[in-house]
Coordinates of C-alpha atoms in Angstrom, one line a residue:
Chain A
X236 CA 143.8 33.2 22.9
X237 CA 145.4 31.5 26.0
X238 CA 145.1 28.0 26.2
X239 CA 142.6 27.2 29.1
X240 CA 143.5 24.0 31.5
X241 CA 146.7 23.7 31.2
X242 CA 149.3 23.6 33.6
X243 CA 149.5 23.7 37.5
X244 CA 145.6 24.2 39.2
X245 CA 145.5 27.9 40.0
X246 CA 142.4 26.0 42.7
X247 CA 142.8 22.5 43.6
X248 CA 139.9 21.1 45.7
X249 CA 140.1 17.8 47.6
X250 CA 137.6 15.6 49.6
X251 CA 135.4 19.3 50.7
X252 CA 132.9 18.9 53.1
X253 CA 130.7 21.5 55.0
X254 CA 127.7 20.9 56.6
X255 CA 125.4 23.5 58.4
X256 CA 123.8 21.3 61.7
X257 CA 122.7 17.7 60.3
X258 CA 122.6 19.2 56.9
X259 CA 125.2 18.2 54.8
X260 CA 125.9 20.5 52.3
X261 CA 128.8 19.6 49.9
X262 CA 130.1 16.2 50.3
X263 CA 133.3 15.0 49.5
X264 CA 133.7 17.2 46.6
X265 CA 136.7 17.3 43.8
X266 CA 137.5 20.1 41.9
X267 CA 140.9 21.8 39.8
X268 CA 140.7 24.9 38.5
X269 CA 143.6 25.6 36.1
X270 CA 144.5 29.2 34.6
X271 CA 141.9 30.5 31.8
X272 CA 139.5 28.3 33.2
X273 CA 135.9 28.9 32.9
X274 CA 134.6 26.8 35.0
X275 CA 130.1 26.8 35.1
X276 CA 128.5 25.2 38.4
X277 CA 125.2 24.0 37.9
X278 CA 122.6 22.1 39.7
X279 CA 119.2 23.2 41.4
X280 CA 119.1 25.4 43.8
X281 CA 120.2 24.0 47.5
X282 CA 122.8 21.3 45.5
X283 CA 125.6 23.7 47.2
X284 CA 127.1 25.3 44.2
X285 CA 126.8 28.6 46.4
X286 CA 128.4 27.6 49.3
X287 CA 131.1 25.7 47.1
X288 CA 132.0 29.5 46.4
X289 CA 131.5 30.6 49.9
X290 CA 134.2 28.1 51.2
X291 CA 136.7 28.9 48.2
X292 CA 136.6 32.1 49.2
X293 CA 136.9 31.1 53.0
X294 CA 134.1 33.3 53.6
X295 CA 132.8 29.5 55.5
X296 CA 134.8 27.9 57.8
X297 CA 135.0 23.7 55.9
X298 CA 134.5 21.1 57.9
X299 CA 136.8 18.7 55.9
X300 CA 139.3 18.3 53.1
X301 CA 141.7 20.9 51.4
X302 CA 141.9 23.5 49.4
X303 CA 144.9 24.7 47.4
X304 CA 145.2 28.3 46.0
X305 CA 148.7 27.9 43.8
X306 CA 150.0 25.1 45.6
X307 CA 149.6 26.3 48.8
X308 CA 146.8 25.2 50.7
X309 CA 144.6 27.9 52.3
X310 CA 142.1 25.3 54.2
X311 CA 145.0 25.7 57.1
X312 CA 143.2 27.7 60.1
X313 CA 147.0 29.0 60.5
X314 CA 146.9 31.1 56.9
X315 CA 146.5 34.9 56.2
X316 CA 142.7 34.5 55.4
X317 CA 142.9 38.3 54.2
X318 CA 146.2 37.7 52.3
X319 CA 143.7 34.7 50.2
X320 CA 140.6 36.6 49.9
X321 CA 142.8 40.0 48.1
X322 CA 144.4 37.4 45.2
X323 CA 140.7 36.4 44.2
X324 CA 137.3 38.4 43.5
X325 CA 134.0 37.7 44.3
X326 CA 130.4 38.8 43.0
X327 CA 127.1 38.4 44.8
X328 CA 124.2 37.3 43.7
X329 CA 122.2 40.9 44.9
X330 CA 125.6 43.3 44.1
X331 CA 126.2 44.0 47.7
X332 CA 127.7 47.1 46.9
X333 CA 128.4 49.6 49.3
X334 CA 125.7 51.8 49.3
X335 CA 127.2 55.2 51.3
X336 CA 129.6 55.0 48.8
X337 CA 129.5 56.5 44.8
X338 CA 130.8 53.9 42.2
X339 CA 134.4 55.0 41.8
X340 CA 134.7 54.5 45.8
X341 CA 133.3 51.3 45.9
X342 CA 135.8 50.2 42.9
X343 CA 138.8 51.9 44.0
X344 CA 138.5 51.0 48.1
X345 CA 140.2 47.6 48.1
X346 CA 142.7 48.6 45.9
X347 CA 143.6 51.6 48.2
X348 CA 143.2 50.1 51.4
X349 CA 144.2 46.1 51.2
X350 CA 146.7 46.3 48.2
X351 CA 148.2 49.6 48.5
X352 CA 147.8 51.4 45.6
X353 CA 147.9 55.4 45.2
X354 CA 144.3 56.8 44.8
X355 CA 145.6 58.3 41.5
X356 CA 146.6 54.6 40.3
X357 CA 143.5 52.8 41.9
X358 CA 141.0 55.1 40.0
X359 CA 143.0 55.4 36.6
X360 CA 142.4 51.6 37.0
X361 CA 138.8 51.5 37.7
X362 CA 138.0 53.9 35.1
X363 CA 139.4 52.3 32.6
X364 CA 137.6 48.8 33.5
X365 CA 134.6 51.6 34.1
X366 CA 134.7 52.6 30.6
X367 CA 135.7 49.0 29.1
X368 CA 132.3 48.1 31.0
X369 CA 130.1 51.1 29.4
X370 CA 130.0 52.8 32.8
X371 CA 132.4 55.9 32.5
X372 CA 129.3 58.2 33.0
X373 CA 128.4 56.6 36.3
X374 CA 131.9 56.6 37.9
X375 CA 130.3 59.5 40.1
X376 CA 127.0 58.4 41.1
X377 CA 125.4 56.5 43.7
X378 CA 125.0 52.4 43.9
X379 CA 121.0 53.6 44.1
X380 CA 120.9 55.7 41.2
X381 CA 121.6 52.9 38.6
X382 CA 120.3 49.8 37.3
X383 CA 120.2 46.1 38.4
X384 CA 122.5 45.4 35.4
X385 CA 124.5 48.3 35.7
X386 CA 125.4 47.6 39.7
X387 CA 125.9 43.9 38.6
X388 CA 128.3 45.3 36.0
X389 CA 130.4 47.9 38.7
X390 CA 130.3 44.7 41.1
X391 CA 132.3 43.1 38.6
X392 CA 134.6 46.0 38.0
X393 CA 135.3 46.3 42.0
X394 CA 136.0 42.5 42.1
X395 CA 138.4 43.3 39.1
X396 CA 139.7 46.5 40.0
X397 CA 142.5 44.5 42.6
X398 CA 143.9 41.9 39.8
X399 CA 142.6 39.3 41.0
X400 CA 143.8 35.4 39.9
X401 CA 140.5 34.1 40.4
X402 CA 136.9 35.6 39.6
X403 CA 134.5 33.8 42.2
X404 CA 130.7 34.9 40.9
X405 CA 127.8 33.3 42.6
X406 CA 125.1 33.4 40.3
X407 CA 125.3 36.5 39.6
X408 CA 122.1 36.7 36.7
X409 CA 120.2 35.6 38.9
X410 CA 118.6 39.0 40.6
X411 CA 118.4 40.5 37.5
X412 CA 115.6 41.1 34.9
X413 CA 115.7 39.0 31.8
X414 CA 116.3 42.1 29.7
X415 CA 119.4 43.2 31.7
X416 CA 121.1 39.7 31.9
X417 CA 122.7 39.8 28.4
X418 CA 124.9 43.2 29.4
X419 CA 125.7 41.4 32.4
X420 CA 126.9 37.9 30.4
X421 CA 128.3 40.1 27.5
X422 CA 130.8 41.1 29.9
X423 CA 131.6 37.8 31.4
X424 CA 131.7 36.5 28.2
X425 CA 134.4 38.9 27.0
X426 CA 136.5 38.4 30.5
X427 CA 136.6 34.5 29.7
X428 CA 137.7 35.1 25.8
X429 CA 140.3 37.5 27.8
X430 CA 141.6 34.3 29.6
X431 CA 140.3 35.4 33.1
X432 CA 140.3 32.4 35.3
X433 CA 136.9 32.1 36.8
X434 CA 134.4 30.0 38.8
X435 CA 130.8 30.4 38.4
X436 CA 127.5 29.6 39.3
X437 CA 124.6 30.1 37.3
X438 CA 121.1 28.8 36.2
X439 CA 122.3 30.5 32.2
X440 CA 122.8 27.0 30.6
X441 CA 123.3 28.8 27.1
X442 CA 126.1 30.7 28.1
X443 CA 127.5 27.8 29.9
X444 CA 127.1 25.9 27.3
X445 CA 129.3 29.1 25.2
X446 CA 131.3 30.3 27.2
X447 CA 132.4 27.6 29.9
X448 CA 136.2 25.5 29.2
X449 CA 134.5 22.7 32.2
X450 CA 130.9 22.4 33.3
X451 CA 130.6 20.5 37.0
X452 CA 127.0 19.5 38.0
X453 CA 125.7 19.6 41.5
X454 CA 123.5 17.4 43.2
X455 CA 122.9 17.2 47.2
X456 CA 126.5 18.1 47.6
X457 CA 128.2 16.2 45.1
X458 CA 130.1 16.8 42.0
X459 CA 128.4 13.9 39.8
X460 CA 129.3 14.9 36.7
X461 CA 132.0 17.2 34.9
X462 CA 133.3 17.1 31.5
X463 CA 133.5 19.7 28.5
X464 CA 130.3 21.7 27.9
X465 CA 129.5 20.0 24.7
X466 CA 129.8 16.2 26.7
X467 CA 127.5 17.8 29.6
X468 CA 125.1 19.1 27.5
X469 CA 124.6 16.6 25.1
X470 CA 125.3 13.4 26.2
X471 CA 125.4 13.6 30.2
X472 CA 126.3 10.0 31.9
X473 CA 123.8 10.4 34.8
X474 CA 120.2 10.0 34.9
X475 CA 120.0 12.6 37.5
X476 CA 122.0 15.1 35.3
X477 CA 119.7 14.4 32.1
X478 CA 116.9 15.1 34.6
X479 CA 118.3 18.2 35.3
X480 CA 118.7 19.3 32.3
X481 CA 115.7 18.5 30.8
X482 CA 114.0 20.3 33.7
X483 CA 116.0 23.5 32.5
X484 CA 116.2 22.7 28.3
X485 CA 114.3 24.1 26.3
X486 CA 112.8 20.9 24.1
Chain B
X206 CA 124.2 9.7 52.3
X207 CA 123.7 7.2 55.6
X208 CA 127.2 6.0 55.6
X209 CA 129.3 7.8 59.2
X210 CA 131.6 10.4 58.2
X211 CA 134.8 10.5 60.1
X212 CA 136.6 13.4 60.1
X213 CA 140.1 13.1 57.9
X214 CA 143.0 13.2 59.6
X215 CA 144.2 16.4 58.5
X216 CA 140.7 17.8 59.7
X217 CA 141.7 16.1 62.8
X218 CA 144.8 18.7 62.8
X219 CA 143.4 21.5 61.8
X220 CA 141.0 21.1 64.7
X221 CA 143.4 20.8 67.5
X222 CA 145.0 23.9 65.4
X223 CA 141.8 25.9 65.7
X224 CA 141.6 24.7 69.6
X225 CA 144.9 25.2 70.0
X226 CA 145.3 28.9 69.0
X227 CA 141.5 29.7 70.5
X228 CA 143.2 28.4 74.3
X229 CA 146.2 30.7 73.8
X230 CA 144.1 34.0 72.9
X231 CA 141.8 33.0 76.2
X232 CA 144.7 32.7 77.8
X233 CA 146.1 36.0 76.5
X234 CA 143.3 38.0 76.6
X235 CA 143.0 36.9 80.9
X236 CA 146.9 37.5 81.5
X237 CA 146.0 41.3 80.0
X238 CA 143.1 41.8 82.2
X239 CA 144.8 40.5 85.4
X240 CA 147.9 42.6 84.6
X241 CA 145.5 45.6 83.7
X242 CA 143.5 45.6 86.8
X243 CA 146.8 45.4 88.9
X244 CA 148.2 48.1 87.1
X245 CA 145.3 50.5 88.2
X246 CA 145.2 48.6 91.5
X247 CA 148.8 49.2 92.0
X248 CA 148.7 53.0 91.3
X249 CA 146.2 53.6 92.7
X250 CA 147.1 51.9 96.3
X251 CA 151.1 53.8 95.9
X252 CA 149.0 56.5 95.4
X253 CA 150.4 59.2 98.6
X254 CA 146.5 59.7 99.4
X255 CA 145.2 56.1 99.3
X256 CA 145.2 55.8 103.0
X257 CA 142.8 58.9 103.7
X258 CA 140.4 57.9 101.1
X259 CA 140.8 54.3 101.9
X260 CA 139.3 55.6 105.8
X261 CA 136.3 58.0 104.0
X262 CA 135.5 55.9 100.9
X263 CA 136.2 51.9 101.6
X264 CA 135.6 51.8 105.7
X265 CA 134.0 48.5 106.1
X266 CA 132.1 49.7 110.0
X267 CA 130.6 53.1 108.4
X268 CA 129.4 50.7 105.5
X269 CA 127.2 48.5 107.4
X270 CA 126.1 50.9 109.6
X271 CA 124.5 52.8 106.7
X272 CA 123.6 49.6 104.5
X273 CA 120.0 49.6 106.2
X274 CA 119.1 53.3 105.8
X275 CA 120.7 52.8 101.7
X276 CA 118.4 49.3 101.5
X277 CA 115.4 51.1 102.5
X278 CA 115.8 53.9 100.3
X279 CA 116.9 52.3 97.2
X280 CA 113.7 50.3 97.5
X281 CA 112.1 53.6 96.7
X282 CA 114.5 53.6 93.6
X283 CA 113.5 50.4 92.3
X284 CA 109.8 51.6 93.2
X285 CA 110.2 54.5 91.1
X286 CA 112.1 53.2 87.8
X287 CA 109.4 50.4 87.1
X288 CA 106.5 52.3 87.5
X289 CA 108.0 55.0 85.6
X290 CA 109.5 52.6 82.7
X291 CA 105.8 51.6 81.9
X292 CA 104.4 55.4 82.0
X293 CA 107.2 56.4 79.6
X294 CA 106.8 53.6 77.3
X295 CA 103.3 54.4 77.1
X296 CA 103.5 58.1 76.6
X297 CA 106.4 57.6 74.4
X298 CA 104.6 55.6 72.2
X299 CA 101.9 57.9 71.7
X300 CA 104.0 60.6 71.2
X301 CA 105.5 58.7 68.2
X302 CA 102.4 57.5 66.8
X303 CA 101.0 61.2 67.2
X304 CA 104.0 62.8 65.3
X305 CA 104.0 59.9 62.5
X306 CA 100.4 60.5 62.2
X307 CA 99.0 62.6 59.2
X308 CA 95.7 62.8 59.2
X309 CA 94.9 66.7 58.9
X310 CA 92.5 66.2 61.6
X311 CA 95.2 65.1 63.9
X312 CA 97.7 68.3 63.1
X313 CA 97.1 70.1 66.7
X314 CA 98.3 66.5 67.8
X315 CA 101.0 66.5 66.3
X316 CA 102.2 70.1 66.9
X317 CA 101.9 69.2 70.8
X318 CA 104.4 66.5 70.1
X319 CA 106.7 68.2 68.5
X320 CA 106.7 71.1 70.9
X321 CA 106.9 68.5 74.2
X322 CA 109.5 66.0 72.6
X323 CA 111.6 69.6 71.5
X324 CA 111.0 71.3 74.9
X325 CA 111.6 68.3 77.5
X326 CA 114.3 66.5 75.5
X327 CA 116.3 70.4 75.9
X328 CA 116.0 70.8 79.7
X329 CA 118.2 69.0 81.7
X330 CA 116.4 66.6 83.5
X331 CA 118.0 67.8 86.9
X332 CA 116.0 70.9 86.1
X333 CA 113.0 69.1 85.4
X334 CA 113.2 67.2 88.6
X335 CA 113.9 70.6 90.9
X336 CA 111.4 72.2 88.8
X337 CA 108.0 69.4 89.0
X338 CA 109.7 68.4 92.6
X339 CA 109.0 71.8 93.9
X340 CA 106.8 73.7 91.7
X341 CA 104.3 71.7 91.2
X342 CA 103.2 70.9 94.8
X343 CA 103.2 74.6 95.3
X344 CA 100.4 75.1 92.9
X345 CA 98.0 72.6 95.8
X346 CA 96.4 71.3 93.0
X347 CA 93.0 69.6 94.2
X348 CA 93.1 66.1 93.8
X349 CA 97.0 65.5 93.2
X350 CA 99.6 64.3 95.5
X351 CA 102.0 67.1 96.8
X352 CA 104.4 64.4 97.5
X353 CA 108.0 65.5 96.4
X354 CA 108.3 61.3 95.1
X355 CA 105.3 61.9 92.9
X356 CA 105.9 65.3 91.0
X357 CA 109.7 63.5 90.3
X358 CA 108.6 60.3 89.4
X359 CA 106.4 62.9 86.8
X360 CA 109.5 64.6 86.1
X361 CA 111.3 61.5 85.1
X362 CA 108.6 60.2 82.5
X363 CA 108.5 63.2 81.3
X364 CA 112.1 63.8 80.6
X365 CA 112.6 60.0 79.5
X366 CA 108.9 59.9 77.8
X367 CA 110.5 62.5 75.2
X368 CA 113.6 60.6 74.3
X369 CA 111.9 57.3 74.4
X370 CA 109.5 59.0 71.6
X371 CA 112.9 59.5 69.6
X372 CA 113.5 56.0 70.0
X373 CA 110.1 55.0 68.6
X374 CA 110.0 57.3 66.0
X375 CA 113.3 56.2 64.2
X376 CA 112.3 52.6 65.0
X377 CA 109.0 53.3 62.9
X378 CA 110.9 55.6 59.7
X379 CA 113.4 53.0 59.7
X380 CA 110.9 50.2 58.0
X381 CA 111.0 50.2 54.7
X382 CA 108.2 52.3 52.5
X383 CA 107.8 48.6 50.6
X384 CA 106.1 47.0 53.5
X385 CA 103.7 50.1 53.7
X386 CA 103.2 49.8 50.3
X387 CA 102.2 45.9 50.3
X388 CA 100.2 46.5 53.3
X389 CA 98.5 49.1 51.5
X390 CA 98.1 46.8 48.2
X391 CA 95.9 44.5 50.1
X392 CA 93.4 47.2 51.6
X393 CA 94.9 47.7 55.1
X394 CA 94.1 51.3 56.6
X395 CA 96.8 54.0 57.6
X396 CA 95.7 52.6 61.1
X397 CA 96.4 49.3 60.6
X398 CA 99.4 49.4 59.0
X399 CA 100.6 50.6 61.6
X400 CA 99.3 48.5 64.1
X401 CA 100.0 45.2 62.0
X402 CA 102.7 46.0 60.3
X403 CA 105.4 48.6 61.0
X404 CA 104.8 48.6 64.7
X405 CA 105.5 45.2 65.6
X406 CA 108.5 45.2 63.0
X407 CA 109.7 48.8 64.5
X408 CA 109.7 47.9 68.1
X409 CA 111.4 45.1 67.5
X410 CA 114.3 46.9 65.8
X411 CA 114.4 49.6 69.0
X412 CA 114.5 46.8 71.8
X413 CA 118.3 47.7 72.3
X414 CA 118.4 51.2 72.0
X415 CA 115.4 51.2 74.5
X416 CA 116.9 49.1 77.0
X417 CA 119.7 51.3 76.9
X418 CA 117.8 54.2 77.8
X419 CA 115.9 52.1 80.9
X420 CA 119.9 51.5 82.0
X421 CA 120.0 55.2 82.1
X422 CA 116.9 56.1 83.9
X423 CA 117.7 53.4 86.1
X424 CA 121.1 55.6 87.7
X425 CA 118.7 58.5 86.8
X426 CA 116.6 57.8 89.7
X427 CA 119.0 59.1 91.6
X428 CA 118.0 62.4 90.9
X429 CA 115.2 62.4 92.9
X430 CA 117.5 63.0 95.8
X431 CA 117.7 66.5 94.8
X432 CA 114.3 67.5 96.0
X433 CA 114.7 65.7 99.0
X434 CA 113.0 62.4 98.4
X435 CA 114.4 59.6 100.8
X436 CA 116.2 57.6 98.0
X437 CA 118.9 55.8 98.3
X438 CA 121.4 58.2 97.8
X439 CA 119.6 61.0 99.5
X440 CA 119.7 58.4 102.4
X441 CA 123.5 57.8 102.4
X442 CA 123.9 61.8 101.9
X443 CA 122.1 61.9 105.4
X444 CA 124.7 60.0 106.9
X445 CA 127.4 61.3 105.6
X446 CA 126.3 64.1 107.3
X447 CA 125.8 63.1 110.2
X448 CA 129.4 60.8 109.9
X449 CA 131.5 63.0 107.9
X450 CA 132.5 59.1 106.3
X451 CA 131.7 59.3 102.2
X452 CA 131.0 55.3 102.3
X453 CA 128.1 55.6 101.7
X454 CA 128.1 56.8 98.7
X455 CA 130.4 53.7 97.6
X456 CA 127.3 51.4 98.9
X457 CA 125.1 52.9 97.1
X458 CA 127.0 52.9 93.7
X459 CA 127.2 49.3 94.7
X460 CA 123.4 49.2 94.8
X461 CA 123.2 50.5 91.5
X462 CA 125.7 48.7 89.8
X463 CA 124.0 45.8 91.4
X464 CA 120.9 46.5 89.4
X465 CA 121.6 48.0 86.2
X466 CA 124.6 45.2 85.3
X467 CA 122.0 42.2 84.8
X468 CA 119.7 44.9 82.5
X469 CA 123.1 45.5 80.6
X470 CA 124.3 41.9 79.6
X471 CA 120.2 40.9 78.9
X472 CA 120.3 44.6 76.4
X473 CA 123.7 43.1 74.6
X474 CA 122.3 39.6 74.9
X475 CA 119.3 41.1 73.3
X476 CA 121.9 43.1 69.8
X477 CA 123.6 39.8 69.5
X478 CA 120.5 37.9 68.9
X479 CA 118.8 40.3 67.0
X480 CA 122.3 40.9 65.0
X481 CA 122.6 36.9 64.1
X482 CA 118.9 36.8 63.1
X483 CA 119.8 39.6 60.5
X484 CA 123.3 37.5 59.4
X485 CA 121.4 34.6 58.9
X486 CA 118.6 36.0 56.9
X487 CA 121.5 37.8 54.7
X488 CA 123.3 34.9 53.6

């Protein structure tokens, strides 16, 4: 198994700050993110662990501080912003997959058009991640015709498909029912035993708690706590984390 | 969180960065316009006939002399597309409610629509025009006007009435079978659903597309000319005539442009709002 946080920051997050209006939505936040990562954001919902994703991904424009992607910092309004956005992934919280297009299409369309590939290549690739993901039967069908789950799971596999260096997956559970959220974490789980560097943010404190090498709680825009899983979970330094989590706990 | 925030000093950078390259593409993006419209200025000026229709097309004396005449008659334009943008949004509307509707009691209704929406949307509406323009005040009808104005202006709605029904109709299939459904779920009728619920959403969807259609019936007033109505450009065809001097014609366009260019940046004004509300709603 690679050894997670070690080494250069793949992501390396200083002094962030984006506000919408008045509203101030992450404040002067810190983060590394170091290959094999797994890093969990939590925090209630509105503590900016989304747009924390959104601005990695310069999907938002920041409104202060830097961000680093291998040294090289990518906050710059004079950087390739597509160039960034094709070396890391990204997963919605409702799939947003492309619904004129059948599964295989949706997977194999970056692949084809922003990195280059062959469309022999491309969907050799994203059939084999299909199948790794129990999905080789749907490779032709429609978005529509499948599951919550099952889109959630060929949303991954098109975020994969490119190679990318980081996984970005904004609570990605979330939309799901109950009953189709462990095929979903099965899969995440087995990507972060794999080494994949990822960022995530979810309200699944159990697999958190599993899976995640760093665990960074959110509160009104701030990083105010971050340690190891097992320090987070059981013995968090701030009262408003122990709040938190006793809010989301089971006793 | 009370404490000021200053911006960081690289912040400060990257700002004059972002201003920076934002000037030079305004700056760009002017340079190609100028140096596009002087490249079509320039040919077409070199151009060996530019003189001749400079005299016929541009002459600055036949254009005021025939402003007054163009004036008066494009009044009767402007007359014409507002009371016939309220008929066809009227009619159009009941055509679309009439061919969403399925009561079996309403079928004949709804048989009618089809057959007028098919029938009028398939004849050119110059046709239509030459037709109601001098048909129909042939038939002395009691209790009608015979005026050519009249049977045009009918012409017009009904042309426009059919593809504004189009409009409606796609507007109203184009909200989603879930709102029907929870509409349903708390004891609304078929009737008002519609009138609660998918109307008010679906017109609000076909704002653009509609005003796009009023831009066109707008310049489609101009048809009237062709059954002899003194419009605007059946008023500058009379002096060109008389003149043998086609600038008329370039006043008129004038007069057009003049009106439909204000309806066009409200229509885009219009998708850009209505875009940003979805954008915002999405994230």
């Amino acid at each position: 198994m690679p050894n997670p946080g070690s080494g250069e920051p793949v992501l390396r997050v200083r002094g962030l700050r984006k506000s919408y209006g008045d509203k101030v939505v992450l404040d002067d936040v810190d983060l590394d993110v170091a290959r094999h990562d797994v890093i969990c954001l939590i925090g209630s919902s509105g503590s900016g662990k989304s747009t924390l994703l959104r601005c990695l991904n310069l999907l938002e424009v920041v409104d202060d501080g830097v961000i680093e992607l291998d040294g090289q910092e990518i906050s710059d309004p004079r950087v390739d912003v597509r160039a960034v956005r094709s070396r890391m992934g990204m997963v919605f919280q409702a799939y947003n997959l492309f619904p004129h297009l059948t599964v295989l299409d949706n997977c194999t369309l970056a692949p084809r058009k922003v990195h280059g590939r062959s469309r022999r290549d491309a969907e050799a690739r994203a059939r084999e991640l299909l199948e790794r993901f129990g999905l080789a039967d749907k490779a032709d069908a429609h978005p529509d015709r499948l599951s919550g789950g099952q889109q959630q799971r060929v949303a991954l596999v098109r975020a994969l498909c490119p190679d990318p260096e980081v996984l970005l997956l904004d609570e990605i559970t979330a939309a799901l029912d109950p009953e189709l959220v462990g095929e979903v974490l099965t899969i995440v789980g087995d990507l972060a035993r794999a080494g994949t560097t990822m960022l995530l943010a979810t309200h699944e404190m159990a697999f958190a708690r599993e899976v995640a090498t760093k665990v960074c709680f959110l509160d009104g825009g701030r990083v105010l706590e971050q340690g190891p899983p097992a320090e987070i979970f059981a013995a968090p330094r701030e009262e408003r984390t122990r709040q938190f989590l006793r809010r989301v706990l089971p006793a | 969180m009370t404490e000021a925030w200053t911006p960081s000093p690289r912040e400060v950078e990257r700002r004059a960065v972002r201003r920076r390259r934002r000037w030079l593409g305004t700056l760009g993006a002017t340079a190609l316009v100028l140096l596009a419209f002087t490249v079509v200025a320039v040919a077409v000026t070199s151009s060996p006939g530019w003189p001749r229709v400079r005299e016929t097309f541009f002459n600055g004396e036949h254009a005021r002399e025939s402003f007054p005449a163009i004036a008066d008659g494009f009044w009767l334009n402007v007359q014409l597309f507002t009371i016939c943008e309220v008929l066809i949004l009227a009619l159009a509307l009941s055509v679309a409610l009439a061919r969403t509707a399925r009561s079996p009691w309403l079928a004949p209704l709804r048989v009618v629509a089809v057959v007028y929406t098919d029938l009028f949307r398939g004849i050119p509406t110059i046709l239509l025009v030459l037709m109601f323009g001098f048909g129909m005040p042939a038939l002395q009808l009691q209790g009608l006007p015979n005026s050519g104005f009249f049977w045009a202006g009918v012409a017009l709605v009904a042309s426009y009435g059919a593809y504004v029904a189009e409009v409606f109709r796609a507007g109203i299939d184009s909200i989603h079978p879930s709102q029907i459904t929870s509409a349903q779920a708390l004891g609304l009728g078929r009737g008002q659903t519609m009138r609660h619920i998918v109307l008010p959403q679906a017109v609000r969807r076909v704002v653009p597309p509609l005003l796009n259609d009023f831009i066109s019936l707008q310049k489609d007033t101009a048809l009237v000319s062709a059954v002899a109505v003194f419009d605007g450009v059946y008023a500058a065809r009379d002096y060109t005539a008389y003149h043998f001097n086609y600038t008329p014609f370039t006043v008129a366009a004038v007069f057009f442009v003049v009106l439909t260019v204000p309806l066009t940046r409200f229509a885009d004004w219009l998708q850009r709002r209505s875009m940003e509300r979805e954008r915002a709603g999405a994230l």
